[in-house]
Short mmCIF file of C-alpha atoms in Angstrom, two decimals:
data_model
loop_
_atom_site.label_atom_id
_atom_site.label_comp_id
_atom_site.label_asym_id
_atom_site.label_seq_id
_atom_site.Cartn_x
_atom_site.Cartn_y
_atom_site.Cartn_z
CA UNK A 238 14.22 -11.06 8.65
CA UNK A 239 14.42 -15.00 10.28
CA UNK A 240 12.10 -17.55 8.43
CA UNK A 241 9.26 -17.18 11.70
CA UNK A 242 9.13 -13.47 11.48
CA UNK A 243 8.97 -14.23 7.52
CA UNK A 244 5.58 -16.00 8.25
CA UNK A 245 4.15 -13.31 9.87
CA UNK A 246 4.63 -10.74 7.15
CA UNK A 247 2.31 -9.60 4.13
CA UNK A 248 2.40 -6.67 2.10
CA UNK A 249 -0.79 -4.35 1.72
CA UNK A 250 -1.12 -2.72 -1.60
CA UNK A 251 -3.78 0.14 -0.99
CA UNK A 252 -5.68 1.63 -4.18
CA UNK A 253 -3.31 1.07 -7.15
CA UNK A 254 -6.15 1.52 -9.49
CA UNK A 255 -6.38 2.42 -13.06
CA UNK A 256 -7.77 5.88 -12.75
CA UNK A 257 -4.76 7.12 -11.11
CA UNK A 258 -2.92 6.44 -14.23
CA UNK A 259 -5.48 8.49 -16.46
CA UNK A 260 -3.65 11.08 -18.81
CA UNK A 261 -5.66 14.00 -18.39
CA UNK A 262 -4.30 13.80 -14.46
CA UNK A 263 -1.42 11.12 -13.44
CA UNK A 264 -0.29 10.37 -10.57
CA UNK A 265 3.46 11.36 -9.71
CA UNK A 266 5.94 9.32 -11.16
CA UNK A 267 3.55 6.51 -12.05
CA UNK A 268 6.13 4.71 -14.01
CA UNK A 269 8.64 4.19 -11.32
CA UNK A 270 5.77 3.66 -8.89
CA UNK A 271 4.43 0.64 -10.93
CA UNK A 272 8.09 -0.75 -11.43
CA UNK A 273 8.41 -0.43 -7.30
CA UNK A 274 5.65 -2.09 -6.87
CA UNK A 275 6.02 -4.88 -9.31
CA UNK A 276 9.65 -5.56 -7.69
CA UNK A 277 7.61 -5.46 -3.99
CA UNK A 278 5.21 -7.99 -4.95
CA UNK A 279 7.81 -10.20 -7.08
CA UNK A 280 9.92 -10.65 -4.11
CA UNK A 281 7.10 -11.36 -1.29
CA UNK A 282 5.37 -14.01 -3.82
CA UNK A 283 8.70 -15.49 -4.56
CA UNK A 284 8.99 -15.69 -0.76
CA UNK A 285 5.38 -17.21 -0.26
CA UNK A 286 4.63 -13.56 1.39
CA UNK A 287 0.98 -13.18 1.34
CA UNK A 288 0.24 -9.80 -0.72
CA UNK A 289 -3.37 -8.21 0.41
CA UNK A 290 -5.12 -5.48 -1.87
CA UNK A 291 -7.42 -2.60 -1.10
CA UNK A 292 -9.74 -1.48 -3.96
CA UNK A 293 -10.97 2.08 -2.98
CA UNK A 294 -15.12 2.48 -3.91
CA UNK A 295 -16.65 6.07 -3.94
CA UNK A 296 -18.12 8.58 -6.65
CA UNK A 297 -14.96 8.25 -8.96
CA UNK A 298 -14.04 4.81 -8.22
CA UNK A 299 -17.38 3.32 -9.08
CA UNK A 300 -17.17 -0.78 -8.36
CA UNK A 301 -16.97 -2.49 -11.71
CA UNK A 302 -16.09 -0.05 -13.66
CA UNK A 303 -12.42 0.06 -15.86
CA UNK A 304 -11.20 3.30 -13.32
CA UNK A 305 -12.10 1.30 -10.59
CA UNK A 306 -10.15 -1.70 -11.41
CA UNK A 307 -6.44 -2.38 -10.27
CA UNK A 308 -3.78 -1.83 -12.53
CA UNK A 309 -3.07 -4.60 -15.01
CA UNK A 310 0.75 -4.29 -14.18
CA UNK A 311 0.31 -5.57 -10.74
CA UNK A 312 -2.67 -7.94 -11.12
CA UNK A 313 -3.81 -9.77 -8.06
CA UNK A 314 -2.95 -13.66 -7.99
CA UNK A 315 -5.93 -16.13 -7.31
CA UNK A 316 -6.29 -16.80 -3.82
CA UNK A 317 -4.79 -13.38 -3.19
CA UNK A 318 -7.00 -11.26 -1.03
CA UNK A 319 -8.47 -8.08 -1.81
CA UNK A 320 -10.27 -5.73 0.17
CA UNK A 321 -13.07 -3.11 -0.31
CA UNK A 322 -12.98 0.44 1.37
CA UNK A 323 -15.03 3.30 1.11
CA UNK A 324 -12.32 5.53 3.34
CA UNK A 325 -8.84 6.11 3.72
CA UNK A 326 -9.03 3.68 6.32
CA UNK A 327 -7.94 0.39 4.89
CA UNK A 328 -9.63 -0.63 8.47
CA UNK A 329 -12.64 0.91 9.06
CA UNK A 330 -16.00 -0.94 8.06
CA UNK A 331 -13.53 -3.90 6.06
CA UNK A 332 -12.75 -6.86 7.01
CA UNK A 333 -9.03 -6.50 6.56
CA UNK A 334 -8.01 -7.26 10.09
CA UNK A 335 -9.47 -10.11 10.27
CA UNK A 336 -8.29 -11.39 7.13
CA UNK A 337 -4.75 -10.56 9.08
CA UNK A 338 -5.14 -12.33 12.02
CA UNK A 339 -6.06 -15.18 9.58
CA UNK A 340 -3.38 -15.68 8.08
CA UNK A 341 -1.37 -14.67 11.87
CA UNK A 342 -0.25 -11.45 10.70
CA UNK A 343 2.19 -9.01 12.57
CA UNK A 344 4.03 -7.43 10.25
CA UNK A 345 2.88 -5.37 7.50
CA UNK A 346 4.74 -3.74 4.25
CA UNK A 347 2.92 -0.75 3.20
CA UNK A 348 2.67 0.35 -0.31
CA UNK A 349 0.66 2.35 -2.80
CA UNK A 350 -1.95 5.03 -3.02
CA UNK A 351 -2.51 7.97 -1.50
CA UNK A 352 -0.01 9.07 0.48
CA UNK A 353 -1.48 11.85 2.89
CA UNK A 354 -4.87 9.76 2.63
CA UNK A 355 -4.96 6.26 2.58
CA UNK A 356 -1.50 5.47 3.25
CA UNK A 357 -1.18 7.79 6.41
CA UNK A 358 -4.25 7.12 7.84
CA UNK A 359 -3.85 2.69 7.20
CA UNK A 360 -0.39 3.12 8.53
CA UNK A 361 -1.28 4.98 11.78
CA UNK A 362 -4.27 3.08 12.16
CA UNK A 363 -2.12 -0.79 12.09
CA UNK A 364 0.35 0.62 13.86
CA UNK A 365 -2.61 1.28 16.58
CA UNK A 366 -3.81 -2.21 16.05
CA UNK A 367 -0.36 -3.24 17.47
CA UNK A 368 1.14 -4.23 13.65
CA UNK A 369 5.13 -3.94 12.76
CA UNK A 370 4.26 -1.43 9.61
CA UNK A 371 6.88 -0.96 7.44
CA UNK A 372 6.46 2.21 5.34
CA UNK A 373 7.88 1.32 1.39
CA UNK A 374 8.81 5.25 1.55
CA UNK A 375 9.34 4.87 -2.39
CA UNK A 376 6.50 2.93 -3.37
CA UNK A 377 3.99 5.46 -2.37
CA UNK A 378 2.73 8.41 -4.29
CA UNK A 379 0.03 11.10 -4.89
CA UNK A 380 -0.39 14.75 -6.98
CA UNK A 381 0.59 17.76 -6.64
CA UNK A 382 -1.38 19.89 -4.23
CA UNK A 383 -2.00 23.67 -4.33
CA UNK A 384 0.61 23.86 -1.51
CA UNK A 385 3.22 21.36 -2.20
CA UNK A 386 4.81 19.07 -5.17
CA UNK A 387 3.85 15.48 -5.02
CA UNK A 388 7.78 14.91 -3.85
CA UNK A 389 7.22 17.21 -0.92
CA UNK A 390 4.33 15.46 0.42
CA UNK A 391 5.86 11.64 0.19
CA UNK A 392 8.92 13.00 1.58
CA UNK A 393 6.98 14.54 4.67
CA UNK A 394 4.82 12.14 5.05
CA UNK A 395 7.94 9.50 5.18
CA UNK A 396 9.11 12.05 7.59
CA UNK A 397 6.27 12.33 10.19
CA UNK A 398 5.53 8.04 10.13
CA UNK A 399 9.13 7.36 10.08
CA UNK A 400 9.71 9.33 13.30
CA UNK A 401 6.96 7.49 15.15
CA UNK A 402 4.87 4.55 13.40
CA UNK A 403 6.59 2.62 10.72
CA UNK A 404 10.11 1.80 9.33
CA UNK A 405 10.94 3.39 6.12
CA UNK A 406 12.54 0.86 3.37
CA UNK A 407 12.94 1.47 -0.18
CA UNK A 408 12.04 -1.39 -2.48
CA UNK A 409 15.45 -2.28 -2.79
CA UNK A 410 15.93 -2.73 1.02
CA UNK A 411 13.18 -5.09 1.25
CA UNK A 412 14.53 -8.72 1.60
CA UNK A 413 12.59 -11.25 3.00
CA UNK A 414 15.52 -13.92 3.52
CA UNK A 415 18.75 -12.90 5.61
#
């Protein structure tokens, strides 16, 4: 990536909060998720690569609360933006596009929670907005469903976007100098 794309790029971290990380019900391979993560955002701050956040608010994610909260491992900066949602959306009713064009955004590094939810629909949705999404395909994650293991739905889900709305990286792919 050439020091003008560079300028244009942020990384969206959508709904790393603490109650995913709750004992009685974890989310897959939270571990390895946080250390992906922590890597992502190490290497776009190092860069000067803004990093946005979405905070997810609804019934179980009740504003203010210690669920609601994001994870103390990857603690926004000050100055670093963070955005509230009430859908999987990270678009709808927020004022996260704007906040993009801002700061001249056209390329976007996706990360974070959930992955048939928030990160399919946020990913489809900026690359309708005419965004360069790339897809961290292993810094997402979700549960199990009734259906299929947590693995089985990143690894479709990487499958589907990857074959017409995003580039898949892994966190280790992810450079932002040539």
């Amino acid at each position: 990536m050439n020091l003008a794309n560079m300028s244009r790029t942020a990384v969206l971290i959508i709904d790393v909060q603490n109650a995913m990380f709750d004992k009685s019900n974890p989310i897959y391979d939270g571990e390895r998720f946080l250390s992906n993560l922590q890597d992502l955002i190490s290497k776009a701050r190092t860069a000067k690569i803004p990093v946005f956040y979405v905070q997810h608010n609804d019934e179980e994610y009740v504003t203010g609360t210690p669920s609601w909260e994001i994870h103390s491992s990857i603690t926004p900066n000050e100055g670093e933006v963070i955005i509230q949602k009430s859908t999987p959306d990270s678009f709808h009713e927020t004022y996260l596009n704007e906040k993009l064009k801002e700061h001249e955004i056209e390329k976007i590094l996706i990360a974070g929670n959930q992955t048939e939810y928030c990160i399919d629909t946020t990913s489809r949705r900026a690359f309708s907005l005419g965004y360069d999404v790339t897809l961290v395909k292993d810094a997402h994650r979700t549960w199990n469903s009734n259906t299929l293991s947590a693995q089985q739905i990143i690894d479709h889900h990487n499958e589907v976007l990857g074959n017409a709305f995003v580039t898949l990286k892994k966190t280790k792919e992810i450079q932002f100098f040539d």
